[in-house]
Amino acid sequence: MALGLNGHLTKLATLNIHDYLTKGHEMTSIGLLLGVSSAKLGTMDMSITRLLSIHIPALLPPTSTELDVPHNVQVAAVIGIGLVYQGTGHRHNAEVLLSEIGRPPGPEMEYCTDRESYSLAAGLALGMVCLGHGSNLIGMTDLNVPEQLYQYMVGGHRRAQAGANRERHKSPSYQIKEGDTINVDVTCPGATLALAMIYLKTNNRSIADWLKPPDTWFLLDFIKPEFLLLRTLARCIIMWDEILPNTEWVKSNIPQIMRGTFDPSEDINMETMAQAQDYITAGACMALGLRFAGSANSDAFDCLYEFARTFMKIMSFAGTAAVQTGYYNLQTGLSMILLAMSMVMSGTGNLKVLQLCRFFHKRTGGEMNYGFHMAHHMGLGLLFLGGGR
């Protein structure tokens, strides 16, 4: 009976999604796609795969009719593929998702807007499909998955599209001139998180070393500070067993060149250094939160709380440090640390974390945007997880 009901729900969802898509109910379509995919987590269910494929041009045959699917629905469908095939190491889907991370912009206005969200979704989906497989990706040696992801992360010449995608991406974009190089601003976040998920908890040092922050000032100027956060987080969750709940471990992630005193004669961009330090610290704190999630470990909590207070002190004094780092960057780091604390203390309703959540909830001015509020409220939800309130 349960199986029958499940099948009935899937059919109902399929009908509803098509119905909503034709009527333009975008948000409901996204909810339904993600919902049915989560319900079939890791099952490789064919009916859901067909449903998701309709919304992803890359999974349709090259001769099929182009469907006008809204961009956000495509992004949700890509994440859905990751959920349905989680941990299966499915070759075809992994190949498609790998090429979709670096999907070039097409002619007319195809794939020209919000490319970052699609690339990030493809990276997360690839990470889910190959979750924790590490170097044991059976039947995928010819795809060179880690090398290709590394190239998406650091840049270089774009590789020629293979198979069905060659025809689809033959015409260049009339809107964006990228040439034959990879645009790392689009591909780096998805590729970094895909590497982190594929090598999750494998303690693979050679892959982790790819994600180390640059150790010279010259190289540091070539990488966005936000990407340092993702790289640090990725590196730490690959080297899972080395995560320790103390401030020394968090600070050990900062490169040697940023510690200690500086020679005044050196031409150092203090703004770059301050931002890099804060983003690396936030990434390490997030990894600490994931490692000790739900444990209510007092050492982990004390360590994270100390960093949260340090960030808040810098923000409250409008001195050189705050100006160099920038309010937006400090707030990003602080939001990550708050999320990490909420994960460690999830379900406990810890008063100190609640006070921080309330304090940030009341802040609405300046650069406090939607993303920050989302992080603070997610933290609040995790803190009272299962509390029935």
mmCIF file of C-alpha atoms in Angstrom:
data_model
loop_
_atom_site.group_PDB
_atom_site.id
_atom_site.type_symbol
_atom_site.label_atom_id
_atom_site.label_comp_id
_atom_site.label_asym_id
_atom_site.label_seq_id
_atom_site.Cartn_x
_atom_site.Cartn_y
_atom_site.Cartn_z
ATOM 1 C CA MET A 1 0.000 0.000 0.000
ATOM 2 C CA ALA A 2 2.859 2.373 0.948
ATOM 3 C CA LEU A 3 4.535 1.695 -2.404
ATOM 4 C CA GLY A 4 1.285 2.379 -4.221
ATOM 5 C CA LEU A 5 0.823 5.633 -2.322
ATOM 6 C CA ASN A 6 4.410 6.647 -3.079
ATOM 7 C CA GLY A 7 3.884 6.014 -6.797
ATOM 8 C CA HIS A 8 0.619 7.951 -6.698
ATOM 9 C CA LEU A 9 2.354 10.920 -5.032
ATOM 10 C CA THR A 10 5.118 10.871 -7.649
ATOM 11 C CA LYS A 11 2.530 10.889 -10.471
ATOM 12 C CA LEU A 12 0.650 13.680 -8.725
ATOM 13 C CA ALA A 13 3.849 15.701 -8.324
ATOM 14 C CA THR A 14 4.726 15.133 -11.985
ATOM 15 C CA LEU A 15 1.322 16.366 -13.096
ATOM 16 C CA ASN A 16 1.469 19.307 -10.690
ATOM 17 C CA ILE A 17 4.912 20.434 -11.842
ATOM 18 C CA HIS A 18 3.899 20.443 -15.497
ATOM 19 C CA ASP A 19 0.675 22.199 -14.538
ATOM 20 C CA TYR A 20 2.531 24.830 -12.492
ATOM 21 C CA LEU A 21 5.209 25.310 -15.141
ATOM 22 C CA THR A 22 2.612 26.058 -17.786
ATOM 23 C CA LYS A 23 0.951 28.522 -15.418
ATOM 24 C CA GLY A 24 4.281 30.092 -14.413
ATOM 25 C CA HIS A 25 4.269 29.080 -10.707
ATOM 26 C CA GLU A 26 8.046 29.127 -10.491
ATOM 27 C CA MET A 27 8.531 28.882 -6.715
ATOM 28 C CA THR A 28 6.071 25.997 -6.389
ATOM 29 C CA SER A 29 7.849 24.130 -9.218
ATOM 30 C CA ILE A 30 11.154 24.557 -7.389
ATOM 31 C CA GLY A 31 9.619 23.273 -4.148
ATOM 32 C CA LEU A 32 8.066 20.253 -5.841
ATOM 33 C CA LEU A 33 11.233 19.326 -7.755
ATOM 34 C CA LEU A 34 13.373 19.513 -4.619
ATOM 35 C CA GLY A 35 10.719 17.738 -2.538
ATOM 36 C CA VAL A 36 10.254 14.708 -4.791
ATOM 37 C CA SER A 37 14.048 14.471 -5.288
ATOM 38 C CA SER A 38 14.641 14.454 -1.515
ATOM 39 C CA ALA A 39 11.982 11.774 -1.093
ATOM 40 C CA LYS A 40 13.878 9.571 -3.580
ATOM 41 C CA LEU A 41 17.352 10.345 -2.141
ATOM 42 C CA GLY A 42 20.021 8.060 -3.605
ATOM 43 C CA THR A 43 17.488 5.710 -5.265
ATOM 44 C CA MET A 44 18.268 6.513 -8.969
ATOM 45 C CA ASP A 45 14.468 6.431 -9.479
ATOM 46 C CA MET A 46 13.734 6.525 -13.227
ATOM 47 C CA SER A 47 10.389 8.353 -13.124
ATOM 48 C CA ILE A 48 11.899 11.224 -11.103
ATOM 49 C CA THR A 49 14.987 11.234 -13.360
ATOM 50 C CA ARG A 50 12.727 11.672 -16.410
ATOM 51 C CA LEU A 51 10.853 14.450 -14.639
ATOM 52 C CA LEU A 52 14.073 16.294 -13.753
ATOM 53 C CA SER A 53 15.635 15.753 -17.198
ATOM 54 C CA ILE A 54 12.778 17.651 -18.865
ATOM 55 C CA HIS A 55 13.980 20.739 -16.986
ATOM 56 C CA ILE A 56 17.712 20.356 -17.792
ATOM 57 C CA PRO A 57 18.646 20.986 -21.458
ATOM 58 C CA ALA A 58 21.980 19.132 -21.025
ATOM 59 C CA LEU A 59 20.157 15.881 -20.171
ATOM 60 C CA LEU A 60 17.852 16.030 -23.207
ATOM 61 C CA PRO A 61 18.788 14.488 -26.594
ATOM 62 C CA PRO A 62 20.478 17.037 -28.928
ATOM 63 C CA THR A 63 17.556 16.851 -31.376
ATOM 64 C CA SER A 64 14.854 17.475 -28.770
ATOM 65 C CA THR A 65 12.653 20.572 -28.797
ATOM 66 C CA GLU A 66 13.992 23.470 -26.728
ATOM 67 C CA LEU A 67 11.709 24.035 -23.737
ATOM 68 C CA ASP A 68 11.459 27.453 -22.171
ATOM 69 C CA VAL A 69 12.257 26.446 -18.584
ATOM 70 C CA PRO A 70 12.881 29.334 -16.110
ATOM 71 C CA HIS A 71 16.496 29.565 -14.932
ATOM 72 C CA ASN A 72 15.690 29.011 -11.230
ATOM 73 C CA VAL A 73 13.721 25.856 -12.051
ATOM 74 C CA GLN A 74 16.726 24.544 -14.029
ATOM 75 C CA VAL A 75 18.949 25.167 -10.993
ATOM 76 C CA ALA A 76 16.516 23.268 -8.727
ATOM 77 C CA ALA A 77 16.360 20.356 -11.216
ATOM 78 C CA VAL A 78 20.185 20.120 -11.281
ATOM 79 C CA ILE A 79 20.260 19.918 -7.458
ATOM 80 C CA GLY A 80 17.464 17.324 -7.731
ATOM 81 C CA ILE A 81 19.684 15.099 -9.928
ATOM 82 C CA GLY A 82 22.367 15.329 -7.241
ATOM 83 C CA LEU A 83 19.872 14.225 -4.571
ATOM 84 C CA VAL A 84 18.334 11.330 -6.556
ATOM 85 C CA TYR A 85 21.796 9.996 -7.490
ATOM 86 C CA GLN A 86 23.531 10.823 -4.179
ATOM 87 C CA GLY A 87 26.513 8.567 -3.490
ATOM 88 C CA THR A 88 25.871 6.355 -6.531
ATOM 89 C CA GLY A 89 28.874 7.494 -8.605
ATOM 90 C CA HIS A 90 26.655 7.392 -11.735
ATOM 91 C CA ARG A 91 28.998 7.919 -14.703
ATOM 92 C CA HIS A 92 26.717 9.664 -17.213
ATOM 93 C CA ASN A 93 25.287 12.177 -14.736
ATOM 94 C CA ALA A 94 28.754 12.901 -13.323
ATOM 95 C CA GLU A 95 30.049 13.594 -16.849
ATOM 96 C CA VAL A 96 27.154 15.922 -17.699
ATOM 97 C CA LEU A 97 27.393 17.812 -14.368
ATOM 98 C CA LEU A 98 31.170 18.189 -14.728
ATOM 99 C CA SER A 99 30.768 19.886 -18.112
ATOM 100 C CA GLU A 100 27.820 21.984 -16.841
ATOM 101 C CA ILE A 101 30.009 23.621 -14.153
ATOM 102 C CA GLY A 102 31.887 25.326 -16.984
ATOM 103 C CA ARG A 103 28.959 25.714 -19.390
ATOM 104 C CA PRO A 104 29.857 28.592 -21.734
ATOM 105 C CA PRO A 105 27.370 31.405 -22.407
ATOM 106 C CA GLY A 106 25.345 30.706 -25.568
ATOM 107 C CA PRO A 107 24.076 32.924 -28.395
ATOM 108 C CA GLU A 108 21.024 35.212 -27.997
ATOM 109 C CA MET A 109 20.648 35.526 -24.215
ATOM 110 C CA GLU A 110 21.047 31.792 -23.477
ATOM 111 C CA TYR A 111 22.930 31.017 -20.269
ATOM 112 C CA CYS A 112 24.050 34.653 -19.939
ATOM 113 C CA THR A 113 22.262 35.658 -16.744
ATOM 114 C CA ASP A 114 22.779 34.195 -13.257
ATOM 115 C CA ARG A 115 25.418 31.795 -14.519
ATOM 116 C CA GLU A 116 27.005 31.617 -11.068
ATOM 117 C CA SER A 117 23.974 29.955 -9.460
ATOM 118 C CA TYR A 118 23.764 27.289 -12.193
ATOM 119 C CA SER A 119 27.500 26.521 -11.997
ATOM 120 C CA LEU A 120 27.333 26.292 -8.189
ATOM 121 C CA ALA A 121 24.300 23.962 -8.383
ATOM 122 C CA ALA A 122 26.114 21.725 -10.923
ATOM 123 C CA GLY A 123 29.144 21.587 -8.595
ATOM 124 C CA LEU A 124 27.040 20.668 -5.567
ATOM 125 C CA ALA A 125 25.140 18.040 -7.587
ATOM 126 C CA LEU A 126 28.400 16.494 -8.849
ATOM 127 C CA GLY A 127 29.666 16.445 -5.265
ATOM 128 C CA MET A 128 26.497 14.633 -4.164
ATOM 129 C CA VAL A 129 26.652 12.064 -6.999
ATOM 130 C CA CYS A 130 30.269 11.177 -6.107
ATOM 131 C CA LEU A 131 29.953 11.875 -2.357
ATOM 132 C CA GLY A 132 32.949 10.552 -0.409
ATOM 133 C CA HIS A 133 34.162 8.321 -3.277
ATOM 134 C CA GLY A 134 37.572 10.032 -3.303
ATOM 135 C CA SER A 135 39.966 8.412 -5.769
ATOM 136 C CA ASN A 136 37.738 5.305 -6.067
ATOM 137 C CA LEU A 137 35.550 6.714 -8.850
ATOM 138 C CA ILE A 138 34.908 3.498 -10.764
ATOM 139 C CA GLY A 139 34.828 3.848 -14.548
ATOM 140 C CA MET A 140 35.593 7.567 -14.486
ATOM 141 C CA THR A 141 39.381 7.647 -14.887
ATOM 142 C CA ASP A 142 39.103 9.041 -18.429
ATOM 143 C CA LEU A 143 37.049 12.012 -17.145
ATOM 144 C CA ASN A 144 39.953 13.219 -14.937
ATOM 145 C CA VAL A 145 37.368 14.598 -12.498
ATOM 146 C CA PRO A 146 39.766 16.086 -9.871
ATOM 147 C CA GLU A 147 42.062 17.641 -12.518
ATOM 148 C CA GLN A 148 39.120 19.175 -14.388
ATOM 149 C CA LEU A 149 37.690 20.582 -11.137
ATOM 150 C CA TYR A 150 41.108 22.012 -10.240
ATOM 151 C CA GLN A 151 41.208 23.748 -13.621
ATOM 152 C CA TYR A 152 37.726 25.221 -13.004
ATOM 153 C CA MET A 153 39.080 26.448 -9.665
ATOM 154 C CA VAL A 154 42.306 28.132 -10.805
ATOM 155 C CA GLY A 155 41.505 28.918 -14.461
ATOM 156 C CA GLY A 156 43.265 28.233 -17.743
ATOM 157 C CA HIS A 157 42.275 27.332 -21.293
ATOM 158 C CA ARG A 158 38.798 25.884 -21.747
ATOM 159 C CA ARG A 159 38.726 22.261 -22.888
ATOM 160 C CA ALA A 160 36.717 21.360 -25.992
ATOM 161 C CA GLN A 161 33.153 20.250 -25.221
ATOM 162 C CA ALA A 162 32.581 16.552 -25.833
ATOM 163 C CA GLY A 163 29.643 14.565 -27.211
ATOM 164 C CA ALA A 164 26.182 16.087 -27.516
ATOM 165 C CA ASN A 165 27.290 19.370 -25.920
ATOM 166 C CA ARG A 166 29.655 20.161 -28.802
ATOM 167 C CA GLU A 167 26.768 21.083 -31.126
ATOM 168 C CA ARG A 168 24.868 22.932 -28.427
ATOM 169 C CA HIS A 169 27.804 25.213 -27.558
ATOM 170 C CA LYS A 170 29.161 25.687 -31.075
ATOM 171 C CA SER A 171 27.978 29.308 -31.458
ATOM 172 C CA PRO A 172 29.679 31.832 -29.183
ATOM 173 C CA SER A 173 27.765 34.307 -27.038
ATOM 174 C CA TYR A 174 26.813 37.644 -28.567
ATOM 175 C CA GLN A 175 26.621 39.194 -25.075
ATOM 176 C CA ILE A 176 29.698 37.971 -23.174
ATOM 177 C CA LYS A 177 33.220 37.779 -24.579
ATOM 178 C CA GLU A 178 35.178 35.215 -22.590
ATOM 179 C CA GLY A 179 37.385 33.752 -25.311
ATOM 180 C CA ASP A 180 38.749 30.283 -24.726
ATOM 181 C CA THR A 181 39.650 30.808 -21.068
ATOM 182 C CA ILE A 182 37.681 29.609 -18.052
ATOM 183 C CA ASN A 183 35.876 32.328 -16.086
ATOM 184 C CA VAL A 184 36.836 31.349 -12.520
ATOM 185 C CA ASP A 185 34.442 33.913 -11.025
ATOM 186 C CA VAL A 186 31.653 31.663 -12.322
ATOM 187 C CA THR A 187 33.185 28.175 -11.957
ATOM 188 C CA CYS A 188 35.363 28.382 -8.815
ATOM 189 C CA PRO A 189 32.718 28.041 -6.025
ATOM 190 C CA GLY A 190 31.002 25.006 -7.600
ATOM 191 C CA ALA A 191 34.308 23.281 -8.422
ATOM 192 C CA THR A 192 35.732 23.877 -4.924
ATOM 193 C CA LEU A 193 32.674 22.429 -3.168
ATOM 194 C CA ALA A 194 32.513 19.487 -5.622
ATOM 195 C CA LEU A 195 36.142 18.602 -4.762
ATOM 196 C CA ALA A 196 35.353 18.932 -1.048
ATOM 197 C CA MET A 197 32.337 16.594 -1.280
ATOM 198 C CA ILE A 198 34.036 13.993 -3.498
ATOM 199 C CA TYR A 199 37.020 13.769 -1.108
ATOM 200 C CA LEU A 200 34.965 14.321 2.094
ATOM 201 C CA LYS A 201 36.669 12.722 5.152
ATOM 202 C CA THR A 202 39.209 10.889 2.936
ATOM 203 C CA ASN A 203 42.198 12.728 4.512
ATOM 204 C CA ASN A 204 43.728 12.871 1.012
ATOM 205 C CA ARG A 205 46.637 15.268 1.539
ATOM 206 C CA SER A 206 47.561 15.718 -2.129
ATOM 207 C CA ILE A 207 44.052 17.014 -2.987
ATOM 208 C CA ALA A 208 43.925 19.086 0.236
ATOM 209 C CA ASP A 209 47.211 20.792 -0.742
ATOM 210 C CA TRP A 210 45.558 22.049 -3.937
ATOM 211 C CA LEU A 211 43.204 24.018 -1.694
ATOM 212 C CA LYS A 212 45.865 25.681 0.456
ATOM 213 C CA PRO A 213 45.759 29.506 0.396
ATOM 214 C CA PRO A 214 48.582 31.124 -1.625
ATOM 215 C CA ASP A 215 51.828 31.609 0.332
ATOM 216 C CA THR A 216 53.099 34.706 -1.494
ATOM 217 C CA TRP A 217 51.665 38.242 -1.615
ATOM 218 C CA PHE A 218 51.833 38.227 -5.399
ATOM 219 C CA LEU A 219 49.629 35.115 -5.740
ATOM 220 C CA LEU A 220 47.262 36.308 -3.010
ATOM 221 C CA ASP A 221 46.311 39.292 -5.191
ATOM 222 C CA PHE A 222 44.963 36.931 -7.857
ATOM 223 C CA ILE A 223 42.307 35.226 -5.728
ATOM 224 C CA LYS A 224 39.032 36.620 -4.426
ATOM 225 C CA PRO A 225 38.913 36.661 -0.586
ATOM 226 C CA GLU A 226 35.474 34.899 -0.683
ATOM 227 C CA PHE A 227 37.050 31.966 -2.525
ATOM 228 C CA LEU A 228 39.592 31.599 0.286
ATOM 229 C CA LEU A 229 36.682 30.885 2.641
ATOM 230 C CA LEU A 230 35.443 28.062 0.389
ATOM 231 C CA ARG A 231 38.943 26.668 -0.155
ATOM 232 C CA THR A 232 39.687 26.626 3.578
ATOM 233 C CA LEU A 233 36.352 24.947 4.337
ATOM 234 C CA ALA A 234 36.945 22.384 1.561
ATOM 235 C CA ARG A 235 40.498 21.645 2.683
ATOM 236 C CA CYS A 236 39.472 21.161 6.317
ATOM 237 C CA ILE A 237 36.569 18.776 5.603
ATOM 238 C CA ILE A 238 38.841 16.677 3.360
ATOM 239 C CA MET A 239 41.398 16.484 6.223
ATOM 240 C CA TRP A 240 38.519 15.680 8.615
ATOM 241 C CA ASP A 241 40.562 13.854 11.261
ATOM 242 C CA GLU A 242 42.914 16.818 11.734
ATOM 243 C CA ILE A 243 40.183 19.269 12.850
ATOM 244 C CA LEU A 244 40.734 20.264 16.483
ATOM 245 C CA PRO A 245 38.395 22.357 18.698
ATOM 246 C CA ASN A 246 40.849 25.104 19.635
ATOM 247 C CA THR A 247 41.922 28.564 18.460
ATOM 248 C CA GLU A 248 45.457 27.353 17.616
ATOM 249 C CA TRP A 249 44.058 24.945 15.007
ATOM 250 C CA VAL A 250 41.873 27.677 13.450
ATOM 251 C CA LYS A 251 44.827 30.089 13.268
ATOM 252 C CA SER A 252 47.079 27.363 11.798
ATOM 253 C CA ASN A 253 45.045 27.637 8.558
ATOM 254 C CA ILE A 254 46.318 31.195 8.002
ATOM 255 C CA PRO A 255 49.488 31.161 5.833
ATOM 256 C CA GLN A 256 52.807 31.917 7.532
ATOM 257 C CA ILE A 257 53.280 35.169 5.535
ATOM 258 C CA MET A 258 50.231 36.706 7.259
ATOM 259 C CA ARG A 259 51.414 35.959 10.771
ATOM 260 C CA GLY A 260 53.933 37.947 12.795
ATOM 261 C CA THR A 261 55.437 41.351 12.025
ATOM 262 C CA PHE A 262 55.896 42.946 8.611
ATOM 263 C CA ASP A 263 58.780 44.816 7.115
ATOM 264 C CA PRO A 264 57.606 48.411 6.366
ATOM 265 C CA SER A 265 59.664 48.415 3.153
ATOM 266 C CA GLU A 266 57.559 45.543 1.764
ATOM 267 C CA ASP A 267 54.722 46.634 -0.516
ATOM 268 C CA ILE A 268 51.879 44.828 1.271
ATOM 269 C CA ASN A 269 48.244 45.572 0.549
ATOM 270 C CA MET A 270 46.876 45.594 4.101
ATOM 271 C CA GLU A 271 43.276 45.486 2.849
ATOM 272 C CA THR A 272 43.912 42.244 0.930
ATOM 273 C CA MET A 273 45.641 40.729 3.967
ATOM 274 C CA ALA A 274 42.887 41.699 6.445
ATOM 275 C CA GLN A 275 40.139 40.326 4.181
ATOM 276 C CA ALA A 276 42.065 37.101 3.465
ATOM 277 C CA GLN A 277 42.661 36.501 7.187
ATOM 278 C CA ASP A 278 39.013 36.995 8.077
ATOM 279 C CA TYR A 279 37.681 34.777 5.295
ATOM 280 C CA ILE A 280 40.183 31.974 6.071
ATOM 281 C CA THR A 281 39.224 32.172 9.773
ATOM 282 C CA ALA A 282 35.497 31.998 8.878
ATOM 283 C CA GLY A 283 36.089 28.954 6.613
ATOM 284 C CA ALA A 284 38.009 27.119 9.351
ATOM 285 C CA CYS A 285 35.264 27.950 11.893
ATOM 286 C CA MET A 286 32.602 26.568 9.530
ATOM 287 C CA ALA A 287 34.602 23.324 9.180
ATOM 288 C CA LEU A 288 34.857 23.156 12.981
ATOM 289 C CA GLY A 289 31.071 23.558 13.193
ATOM 290 C CA LEU A 290 30.522 20.694 10.710
ATOM 291 C CA ARG A 291 33.032 18.438 12.513
ATOM 292 C CA PHE A 292 31.395 18.887 15.925
ATOM 293 C CA ALA A 293 27.776 19.369 14.741
ATOM 294 C CA GLY A 294 25.198 18.340 17.341
ATOM 295 C CA SER A 295 27.875 17.366 19.892
ATOM 296 C CA ALA A 296 27.529 20.476 22.138
ATOM 297 C CA ASN A 297 31.328 20.146 22.565
ATOM 298 C CA SER A 298 32.308 22.871 25.059
ATOM 299 C CA ASP A 299 35.831 23.354 23.624
ATOM 300 C CA ALA A 300 34.454 23.823 20.090
ATOM 301 C CA PHE A 301 31.797 26.244 21.355
ATOM 302 C CA ASP A 302 34.257 28.307 23.431
ATOM 303 C CA CYS A 303 36.629 28.535 20.471
ATOM 304 C CA LEU A 304 33.881 29.700 18.070
ATOM 305 C CA TYR A 305 32.406 32.119 20.627
ATOM 306 C CA GLU A 306 35.827 33.730 21.096
ATOM 307 C CA PHE A 307 36.144 34.317 17.328
ATOM 308 C CA ALA A 308 32.577 35.703 17.157
ATOM 309 C CA ARG A 309 33.441 38.209 19.914
ATOM 310 C CA THR A 310 36.690 39.196 18.135
ATOM 311 C CA PHE A 311 34.797 39.887 14.886
ATOM 312 C CA MET A 312 32.143 41.894 16.754
ATOM 313 C CA LYS A 313 34.806 43.985 18.523
ATOM 314 C CA ILE A 314 36.390 44.887 15.175
ATOM 315 C CA MET A 315 32.943 45.853 13.818
ATOM 316 C CA SER A 316 31.977 47.986 16.827
ATOM 317 C CA PHE A 317 35.205 50.066 16.743
ATOM 318 C CA ALA A 318 35.225 51.908 13.449
ATOM 319 C CA GLY A 319 39.039 51.802 13.405
ATOM 320 C CA THR A 320 41.649 50.865 10.809
ATOM 321 C CA ALA A 321 40.949 47.112 11.024
ATOM 322 C CA ALA A 322 37.221 47.553 10.358
ATOM 323 C CA VAL A 323 37.855 49.916 7.440
ATOM 324 C CA GLN A 324 40.485 47.617 5.892
ATOM 325 C CA THR A 325 38.323 44.510 6.131
ATOM 326 C CA GLY A 326 35.030 46.195 5.290
ATOM 327 C CA TYR A 327 31.679 45.838 7.064
ATOM 328 C CA TYR A 328 30.292 43.409 4.459
ATOM 329 C CA ASN A 329 33.265 41.029 4.794
ATOM 330 C CA LEU A 330 33.184 41.104 8.599
ATOM 331 C CA GLN A 331 29.447 40.445 8.556
ATOM 332 C CA THR A 332 29.952 37.489 6.163
ATOM 333 C CA GLY A 333 32.571 35.963 8.472
ATOM 334 C CA LEU A 334 30.410 36.568 11.525
ATOM 335 C CA SER A 335 27.374 34.926 9.865
ATOM 336 C CA MET A 336 29.467 31.828 9.094
ATOM 337 C CA ILE A 337 30.740 31.652 12.697
ATOM 338 C CA LEU A 338 27.174 32.044 14.018
ATOM 339 C CA LEU A 339 26.020 29.160 11.782
ATOM 340 C CA ALA A 340 28.944 27.035 12.997
ATOM 341 C CA MET A 341 28.059 27.752 16.649
ATOM 342 C CA SER A 342 24.413 26.878 15.997
ATOM 343 C CA MET A 343 25.462 23.570 14.425
ATOM 344 C CA VAL A 344 27.668 22.652 17.392
ATOM 345 C CA MET A 345 24.935 23.599 19.894
ATOM 346 C CA SER A 346 21.981 22.404 17.761
ATOM 347 C CA GLY A 347 18.923 21.407 19.759
ATOM 348 C CA THR A 348 20.305 22.844 23.014
ATOM 349 C CA GLY A 349 18.816 26.361 22.790
ATOM 350 C CA ASN A 350 22.095 27.767 24.171
ATOM 351 C CA LEU A 351 21.437 31.255 25.560
ATOM 352 C CA LYS A 352 24.675 32.883 24.331
ATOM 353 C CA VAL A 353 23.980 31.837 20.736
ATOM 354 C CA LEU A 354 20.338 32.948 21.063
ATOM 355 C CA GLN A 355 21.488 36.393 22.244
ATOM 356 C CA LEU A 356 23.708 36.706 19.161
ATOM 357 C CA CYS A 357 20.847 35.617 16.883
ATOM 358 C CA ARG A 358 18.524 38.217 18.458
ATOM 359 C CA PHE A 359 21.190 40.926 18.211
ATOM 360 C CA PHE A 360 21.697 40.304 14.480
ATOM 361 C CA HIS A 361 17.986 39.909 13.823
ATOM 362 C CA LYS A 362 17.405 43.492 14.971
ATOM 363 C CA ARG A 363 20.091 44.933 12.694
ATOM 364 C CA THR A 364 18.572 46.127 9.439
ATOM 365 C CA GLY A 365 20.648 49.092 8.278
ATOM 366 C CA GLY A 366 23.768 49.434 6.152
ATOM 367 C CA GLU A 367 24.906 46.420 4.157
ATOM 368 C CA MET A 368 22.746 43.937 6.081
ATOM 369 C CA ASN A 369 21.169 42.067 3.171
ATOM 370 C CA TYR A 370 18.814 39.123 2.589
ATOM 371 C CA GLY A 371 21.634 36.538 2.685
ATOM 372 C CA PHE A 372 22.753 37.627 6.144
ATOM 373 C CA HIS A 373 19.224 37.441 7.545
ATOM 374 C CA MET A 374 18.871 33.993 5.994
ATOM 375 C CA ALA A 375 22.075 32.824 7.756
ATOM 376 C CA HIS A 376 20.994 34.271 11.115
ATOM 377 C CA HIS A 377 17.554 32.670 10.945
ATOM 378 C CA MET A 378 18.992 29.326 9.829
ATOM 379 C CA GLY A 379 21.235 29.558 12.892
ATOM 380 C CA LEU A 380 18.187 30.172 15.072
ATOM 381 C CA GLY A 381 16.409 27.165 13.540
ATOM 382 C CA LEU A 382 19.400 24.868 14.080
ATOM 383 C CA LEU A 383 19.810 26.078 17.675
ATOM 384 C CA PHE A 384 16.285 24.924 18.580
ATOM 385 C CA LEU A 385 16.260 21.906 16.254
ATOM 386 C CA GLY A 386 13.536 19.501 17.372
ATOM 387 C CA GLY A 387 12.573 21.779 20.275
ATOM 388 C CA GLY A 388 8.937 21.935 19.216
ATOM 389 C CA ARG A 389 8.823 25.727 19.415
#
